[in-house]
Short mmCIF file of C-alpha atoms in Angstrom, two decimals:
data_model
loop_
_atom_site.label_atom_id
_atom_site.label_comp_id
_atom_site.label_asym_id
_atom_site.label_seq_id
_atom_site.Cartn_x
_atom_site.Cartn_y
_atom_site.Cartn_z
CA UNK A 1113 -11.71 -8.33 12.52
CA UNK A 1114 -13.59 -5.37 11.63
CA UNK A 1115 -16.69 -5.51 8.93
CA UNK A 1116 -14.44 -4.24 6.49
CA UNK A 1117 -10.69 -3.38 5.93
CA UNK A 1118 -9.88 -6.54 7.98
CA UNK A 1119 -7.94 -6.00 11.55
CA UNK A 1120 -7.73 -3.11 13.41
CA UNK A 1121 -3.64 -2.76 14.27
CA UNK A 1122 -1.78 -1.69 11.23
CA UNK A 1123 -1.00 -3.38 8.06
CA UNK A 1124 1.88 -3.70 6.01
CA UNK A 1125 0.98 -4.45 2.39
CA UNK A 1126 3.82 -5.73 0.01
CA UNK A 1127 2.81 -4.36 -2.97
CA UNK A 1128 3.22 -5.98 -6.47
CA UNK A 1129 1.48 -4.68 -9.60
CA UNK A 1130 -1.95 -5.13 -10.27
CA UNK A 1131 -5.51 -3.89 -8.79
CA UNK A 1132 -5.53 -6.01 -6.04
CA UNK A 1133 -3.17 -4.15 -3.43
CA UNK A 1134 -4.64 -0.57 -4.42
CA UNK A 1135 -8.13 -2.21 -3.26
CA UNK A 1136 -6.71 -3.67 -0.23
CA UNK A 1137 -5.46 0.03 0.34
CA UNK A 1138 -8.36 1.79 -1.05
CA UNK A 1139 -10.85 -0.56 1.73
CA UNK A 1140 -8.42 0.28 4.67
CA UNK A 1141 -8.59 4.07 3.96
CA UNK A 1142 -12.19 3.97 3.53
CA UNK A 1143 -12.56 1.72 7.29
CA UNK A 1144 -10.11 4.21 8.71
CA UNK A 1145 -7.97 1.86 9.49
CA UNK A 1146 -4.10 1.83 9.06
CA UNK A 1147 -1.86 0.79 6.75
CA UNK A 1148 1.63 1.21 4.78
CA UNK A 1149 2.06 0.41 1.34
CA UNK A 1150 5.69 -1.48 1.35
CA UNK A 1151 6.85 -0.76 -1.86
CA UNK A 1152 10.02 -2.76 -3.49
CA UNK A 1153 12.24 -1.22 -6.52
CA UNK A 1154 9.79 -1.26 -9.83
CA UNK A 1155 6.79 -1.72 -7.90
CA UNK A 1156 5.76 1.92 -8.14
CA UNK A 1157 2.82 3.11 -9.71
CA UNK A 1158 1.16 6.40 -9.54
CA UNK A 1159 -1.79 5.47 -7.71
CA UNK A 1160 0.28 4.66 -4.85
CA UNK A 1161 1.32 8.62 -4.08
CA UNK A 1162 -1.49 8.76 -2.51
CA UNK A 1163 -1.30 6.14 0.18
CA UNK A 1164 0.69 6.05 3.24
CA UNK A 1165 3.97 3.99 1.20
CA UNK A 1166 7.83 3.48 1.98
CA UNK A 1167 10.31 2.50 -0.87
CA UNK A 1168 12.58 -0.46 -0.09
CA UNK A 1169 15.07 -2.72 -1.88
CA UNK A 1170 14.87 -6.64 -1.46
CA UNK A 1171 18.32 -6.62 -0.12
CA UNK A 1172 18.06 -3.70 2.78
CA UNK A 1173 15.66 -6.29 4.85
CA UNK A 1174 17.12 -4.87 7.75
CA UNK A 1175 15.33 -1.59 6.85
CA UNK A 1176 12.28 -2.83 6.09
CA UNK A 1177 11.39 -4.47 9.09
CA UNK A 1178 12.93 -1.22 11.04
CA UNK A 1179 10.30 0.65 8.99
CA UNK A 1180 7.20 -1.69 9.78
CA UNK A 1181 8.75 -1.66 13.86
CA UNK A 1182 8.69 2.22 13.34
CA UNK A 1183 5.06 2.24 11.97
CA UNK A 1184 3.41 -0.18 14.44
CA UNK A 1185 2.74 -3.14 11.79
CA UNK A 1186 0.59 -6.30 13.26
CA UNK A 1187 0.24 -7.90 10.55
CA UNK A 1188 1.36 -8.48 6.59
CA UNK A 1189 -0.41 -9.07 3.51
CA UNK A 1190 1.30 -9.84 -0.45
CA UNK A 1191 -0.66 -8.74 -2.40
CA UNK A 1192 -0.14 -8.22 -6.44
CA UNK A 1193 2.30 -9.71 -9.11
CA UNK A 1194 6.00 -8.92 -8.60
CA UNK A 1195 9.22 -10.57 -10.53
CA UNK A 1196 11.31 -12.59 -8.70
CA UNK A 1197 14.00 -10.23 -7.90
CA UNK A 1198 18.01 -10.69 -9.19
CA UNK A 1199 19.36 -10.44 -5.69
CA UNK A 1200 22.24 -7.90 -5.42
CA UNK A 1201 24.22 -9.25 -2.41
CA UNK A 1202 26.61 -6.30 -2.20
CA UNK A 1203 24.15 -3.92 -1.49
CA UNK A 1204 22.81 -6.32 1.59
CA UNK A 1205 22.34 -4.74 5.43
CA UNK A 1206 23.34 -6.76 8.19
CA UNK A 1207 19.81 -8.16 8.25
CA UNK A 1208 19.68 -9.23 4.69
CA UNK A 1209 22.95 -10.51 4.90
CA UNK A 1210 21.82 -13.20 7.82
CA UNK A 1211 18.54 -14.14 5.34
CA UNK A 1212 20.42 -13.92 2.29
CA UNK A 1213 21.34 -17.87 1.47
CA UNK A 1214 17.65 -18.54 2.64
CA UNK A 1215 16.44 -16.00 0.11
CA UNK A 1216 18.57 -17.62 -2.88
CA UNK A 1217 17.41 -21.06 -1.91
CA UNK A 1218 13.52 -20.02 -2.13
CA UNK A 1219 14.05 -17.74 -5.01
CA UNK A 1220 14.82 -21.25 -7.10
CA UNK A 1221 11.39 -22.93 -5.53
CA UNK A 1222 7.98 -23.19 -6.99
CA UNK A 1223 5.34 -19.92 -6.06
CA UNK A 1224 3.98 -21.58 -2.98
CA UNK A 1225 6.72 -22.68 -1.55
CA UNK A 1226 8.94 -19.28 -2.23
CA UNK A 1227 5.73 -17.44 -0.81
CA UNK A 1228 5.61 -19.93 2.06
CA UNK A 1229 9.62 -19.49 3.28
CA UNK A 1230 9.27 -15.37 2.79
CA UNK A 1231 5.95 -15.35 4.93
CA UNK A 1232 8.23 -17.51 7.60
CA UNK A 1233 10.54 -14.61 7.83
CA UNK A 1234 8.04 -11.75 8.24
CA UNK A 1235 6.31 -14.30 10.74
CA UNK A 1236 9.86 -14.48 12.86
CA UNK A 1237 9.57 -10.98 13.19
CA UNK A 1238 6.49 -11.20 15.16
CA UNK A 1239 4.06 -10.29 12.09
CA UNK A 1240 0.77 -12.08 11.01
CA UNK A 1241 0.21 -13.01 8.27
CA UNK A 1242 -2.89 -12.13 6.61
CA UNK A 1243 -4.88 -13.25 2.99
CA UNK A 1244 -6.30 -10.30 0.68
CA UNK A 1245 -9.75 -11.99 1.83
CA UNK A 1246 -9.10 -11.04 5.25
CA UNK A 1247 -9.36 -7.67 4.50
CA UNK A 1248 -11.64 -7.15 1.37
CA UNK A 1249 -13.62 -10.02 2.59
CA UNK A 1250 -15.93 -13.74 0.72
CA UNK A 1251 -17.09 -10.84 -2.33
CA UNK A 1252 -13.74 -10.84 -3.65
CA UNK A 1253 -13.95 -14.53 -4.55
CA UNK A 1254 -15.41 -15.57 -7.63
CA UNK A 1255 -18.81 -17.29 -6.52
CA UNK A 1256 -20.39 -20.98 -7.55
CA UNK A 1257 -22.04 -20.37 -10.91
CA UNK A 1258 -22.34 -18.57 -14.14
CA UNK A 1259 -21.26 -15.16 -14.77
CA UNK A 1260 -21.90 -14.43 -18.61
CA UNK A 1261 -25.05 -14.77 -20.89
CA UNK A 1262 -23.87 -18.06 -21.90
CA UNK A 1263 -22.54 -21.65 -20.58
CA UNK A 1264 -20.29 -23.90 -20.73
CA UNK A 1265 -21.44 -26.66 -22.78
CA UNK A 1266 -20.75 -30.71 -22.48
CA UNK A 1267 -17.30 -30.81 -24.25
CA UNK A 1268 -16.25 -27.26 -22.36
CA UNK A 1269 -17.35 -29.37 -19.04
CA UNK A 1270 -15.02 -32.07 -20.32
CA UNK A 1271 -11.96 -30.18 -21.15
CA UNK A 1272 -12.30 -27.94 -17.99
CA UNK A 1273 -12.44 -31.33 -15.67
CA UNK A 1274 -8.85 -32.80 -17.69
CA UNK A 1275 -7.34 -29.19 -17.46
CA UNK A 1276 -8.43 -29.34 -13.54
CA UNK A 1277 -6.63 -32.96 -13.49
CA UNK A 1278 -3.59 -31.24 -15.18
CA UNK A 1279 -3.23 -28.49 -12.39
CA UNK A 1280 -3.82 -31.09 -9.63
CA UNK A 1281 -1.54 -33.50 -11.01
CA UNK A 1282 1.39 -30.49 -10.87
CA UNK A 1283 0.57 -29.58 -7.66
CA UNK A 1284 3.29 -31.53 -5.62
CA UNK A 1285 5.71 -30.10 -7.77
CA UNK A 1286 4.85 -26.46 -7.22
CA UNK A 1287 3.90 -25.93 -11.05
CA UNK A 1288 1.34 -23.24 -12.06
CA UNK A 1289 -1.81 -22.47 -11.29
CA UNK A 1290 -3.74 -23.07 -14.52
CA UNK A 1291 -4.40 -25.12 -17.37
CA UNK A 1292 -5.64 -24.81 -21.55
CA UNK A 1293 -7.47 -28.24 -22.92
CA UNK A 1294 -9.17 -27.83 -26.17
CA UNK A 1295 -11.13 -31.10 -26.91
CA UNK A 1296 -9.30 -33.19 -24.64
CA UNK A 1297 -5.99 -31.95 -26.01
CA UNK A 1298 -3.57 -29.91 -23.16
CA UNK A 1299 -2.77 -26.58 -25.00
CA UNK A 1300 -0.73 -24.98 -22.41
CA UNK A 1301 0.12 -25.29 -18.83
CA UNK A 1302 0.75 -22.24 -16.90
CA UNK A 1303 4.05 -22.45 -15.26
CA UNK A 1304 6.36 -19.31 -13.99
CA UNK A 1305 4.80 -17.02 -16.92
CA UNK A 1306 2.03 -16.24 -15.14
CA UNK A 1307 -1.30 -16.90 -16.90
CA UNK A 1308 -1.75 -13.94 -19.68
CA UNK A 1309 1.48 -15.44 -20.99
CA UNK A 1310 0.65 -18.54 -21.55
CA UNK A 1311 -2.75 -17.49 -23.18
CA UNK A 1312 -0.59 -15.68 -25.31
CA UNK A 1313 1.43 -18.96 -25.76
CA UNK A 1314 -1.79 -20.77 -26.69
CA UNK A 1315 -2.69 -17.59 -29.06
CA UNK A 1316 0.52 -17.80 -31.12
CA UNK A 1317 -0.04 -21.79 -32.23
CA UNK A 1318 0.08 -22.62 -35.59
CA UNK A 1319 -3.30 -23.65 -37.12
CA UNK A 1320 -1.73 -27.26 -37.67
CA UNK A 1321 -1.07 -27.57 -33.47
CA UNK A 1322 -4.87 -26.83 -33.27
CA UNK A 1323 -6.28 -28.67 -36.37
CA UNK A 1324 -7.76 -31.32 -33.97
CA UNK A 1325 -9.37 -28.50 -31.66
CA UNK A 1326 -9.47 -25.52 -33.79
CA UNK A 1327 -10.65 -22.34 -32.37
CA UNK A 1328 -12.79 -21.25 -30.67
CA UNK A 1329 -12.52 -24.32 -28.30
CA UNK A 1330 -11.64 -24.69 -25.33
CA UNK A 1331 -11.25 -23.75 -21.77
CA UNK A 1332 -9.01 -22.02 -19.73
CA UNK A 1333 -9.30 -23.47 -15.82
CA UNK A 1334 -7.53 -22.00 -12.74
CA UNK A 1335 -7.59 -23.63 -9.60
CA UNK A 1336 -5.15 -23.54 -6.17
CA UNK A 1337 -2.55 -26.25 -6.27
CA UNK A 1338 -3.36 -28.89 -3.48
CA UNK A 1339 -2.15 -27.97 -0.64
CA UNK A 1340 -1.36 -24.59 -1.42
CA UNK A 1341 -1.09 -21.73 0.99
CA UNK A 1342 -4.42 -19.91 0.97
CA UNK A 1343 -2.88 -16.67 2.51
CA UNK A 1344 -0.86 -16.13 -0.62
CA UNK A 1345 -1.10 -16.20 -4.47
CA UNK A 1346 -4.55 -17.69 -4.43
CA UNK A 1347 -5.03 -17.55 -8.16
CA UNK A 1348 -6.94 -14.69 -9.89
CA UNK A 1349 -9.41 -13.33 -12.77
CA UNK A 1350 -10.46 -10.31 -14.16
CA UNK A 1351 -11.49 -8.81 -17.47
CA UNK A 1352 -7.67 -9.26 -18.39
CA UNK A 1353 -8.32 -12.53 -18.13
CA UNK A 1354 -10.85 -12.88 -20.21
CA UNK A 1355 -9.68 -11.06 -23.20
CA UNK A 1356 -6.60 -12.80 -23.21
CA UNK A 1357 -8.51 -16.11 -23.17
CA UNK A 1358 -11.11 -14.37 -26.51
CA UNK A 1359 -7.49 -13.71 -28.06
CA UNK A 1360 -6.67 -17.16 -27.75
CA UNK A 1361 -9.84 -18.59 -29.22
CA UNK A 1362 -11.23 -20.07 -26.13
CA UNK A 1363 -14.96 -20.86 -25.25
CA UNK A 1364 -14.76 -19.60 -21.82
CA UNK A 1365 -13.07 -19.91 -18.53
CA UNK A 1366 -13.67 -22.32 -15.56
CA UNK A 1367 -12.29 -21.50 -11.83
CA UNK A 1368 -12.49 -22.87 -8.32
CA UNK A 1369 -15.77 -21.31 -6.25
CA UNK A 1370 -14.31 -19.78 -2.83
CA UNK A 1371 -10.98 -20.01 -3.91
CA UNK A 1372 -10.58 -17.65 -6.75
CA UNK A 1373 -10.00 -13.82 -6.60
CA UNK A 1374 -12.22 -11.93 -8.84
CA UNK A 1375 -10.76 -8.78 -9.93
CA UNK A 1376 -12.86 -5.43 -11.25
CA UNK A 1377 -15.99 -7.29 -11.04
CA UNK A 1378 -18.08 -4.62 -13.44
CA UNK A 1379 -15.29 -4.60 -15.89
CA UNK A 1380 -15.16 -8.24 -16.30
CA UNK A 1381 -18.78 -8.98 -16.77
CA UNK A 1382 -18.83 -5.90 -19.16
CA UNK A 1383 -15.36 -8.30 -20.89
CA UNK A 1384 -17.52 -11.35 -20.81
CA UNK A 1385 -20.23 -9.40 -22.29
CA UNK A 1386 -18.61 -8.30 -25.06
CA UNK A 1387 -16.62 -11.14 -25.81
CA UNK A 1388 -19.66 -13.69 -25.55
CA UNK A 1389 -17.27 -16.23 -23.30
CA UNK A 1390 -18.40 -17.43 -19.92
CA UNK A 1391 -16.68 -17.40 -16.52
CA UNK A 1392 -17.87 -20.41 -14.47
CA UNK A 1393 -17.39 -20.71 -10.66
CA UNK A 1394 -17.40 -24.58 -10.33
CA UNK A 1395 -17.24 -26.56 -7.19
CA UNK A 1396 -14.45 -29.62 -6.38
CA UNK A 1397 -17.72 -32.17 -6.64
CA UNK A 1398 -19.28 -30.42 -9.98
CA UNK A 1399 -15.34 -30.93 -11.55
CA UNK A 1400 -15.17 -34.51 -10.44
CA UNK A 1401 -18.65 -35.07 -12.24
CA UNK A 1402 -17.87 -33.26 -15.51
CA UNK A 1403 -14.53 -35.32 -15.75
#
């Protein structure tokens, strides 16, 4: 690996939406280092025009992997969100056509395990696969501590231990990445929605579903599932985050140290700043202590 930018042979990036894979391109421009933006139908977004990028449909897999051959790709990184696509099997290559009854099996699994059987086919084609972490490197993970003027208190502990139970307890069955308890009571549970949506979710409640935890209480926690693939879909955080969480009358947010992406660091301690929450980095032993 190089200090920065990750390996040296070329990377393809399947891009989603989101900061993170324009930073993973943005670093391997800046090491010199090459790269090719892999970019499936409504992906695009203008910042992308100016990166090496191809355009590809989920069912020409045959010319994808033609186009990664053509460039040199070592390896592959996912990187950003990205709907599970409504496979159009008329419009499959030869390739595709050979994958396609794998795809529609994984496309009906939980995240990990969907990320897991797509990684297994870029693997078979001789590819490694890489995390974002292996080419931004540890600063993009959210460290052990406090980021905000102010804590968590004793009841935030609380809740944020049960909400980490919740997310464990889902694990085996591929469910979500995060968790909303407000005074011991489970608000919301993250499931395919994706985490803004379910703070939404938690948001729109009637005062009477609250009236035992009114707002603001309450803690939003994000964690891995057990098990989970670190490569892929480690869960994230950013300033998004955190004014989704103010809008849905939360105290603050708790994640897993090491094993959290933190996204636009300056922006989200200028969010946590302005919204008075906190973002705690908490490690497995502090949660098991706090519960």
């Amino acid at each position: 690996m190089s200090e920065t930018g990750g390996p040296p042979g070329l990377v393809a990036i399947i891009t989603g939406r989101g900061a993170l894979p324009r930073e993973i391109a943005e670093a391997r421009a800046k090491a010199g280092l090459p790269y090719l933006l892999i970019v499936f139908q409504n992906c695009f977004e203008d910042w992308m025009g100016d990166h090496p990028h191809a355009h590809h449909e989920f069912e020409r897999a045959g010319a994808v992997f033609r186009e990664m051959r053509k460039a040199g790709a070592e390896h592959v990184v996912f990187a950003g969100a990205m709907n599970r696509p409504k496979l159009r099997p008329w419009r499959a290559d030869l390739k595709a056509a050979g994958l396609l009854a794998k795809a529609i099996r994984l496309l009906g699994k939980g995240d990990d395990a969907m990320l897991r059987g797509f990684a297994g086919i870029f693997e078979a084609e001789g590819l490694t696969m890489l995390s974002p972490v292996d080419i931004l490197g540890g600063e993009l993970l959210v460290k052990a501590g406090l980021m905000g003027a102010r804590g968590p208190s004793d009841q935030d502990k609380a809740d944020a231990a049960r909400a980490a139970d919740i997310v464990r307890a889902l694990g085996p069955l591929d469910v979500g990445q995060g968790a909303v308890v407000a005074r011991g009571i489970c608000l919301g549970v993250e499931a395919i929605e994706g985490t803004d949506l379910m703070l939404a979710r938690v948001a729109d409640l009637p005062p009477e579903r609250r009236a035992t935890a009114p707002a603001p209480s309450g803690v939003l926690f994000k964690g891995p599932k057990p098990d989970q693939d670190r490569r892929m879909d480690l869960p994230t955080v950013g300033a998004t985050t955190i004014q989704a969480a103010r809008a849905a009358g939360l105290n603050g947010v708790v994640v897993v140290a090491g094993q959290t992406v933190l996204m636009e660091g300056d922006a989200t301690r200028s969010a946590l700043d302005s919204t008075g929450l906190f973002l705690y980095g908490a490690k497995e032993d502090e949660l098991a202590d706090w519960g």
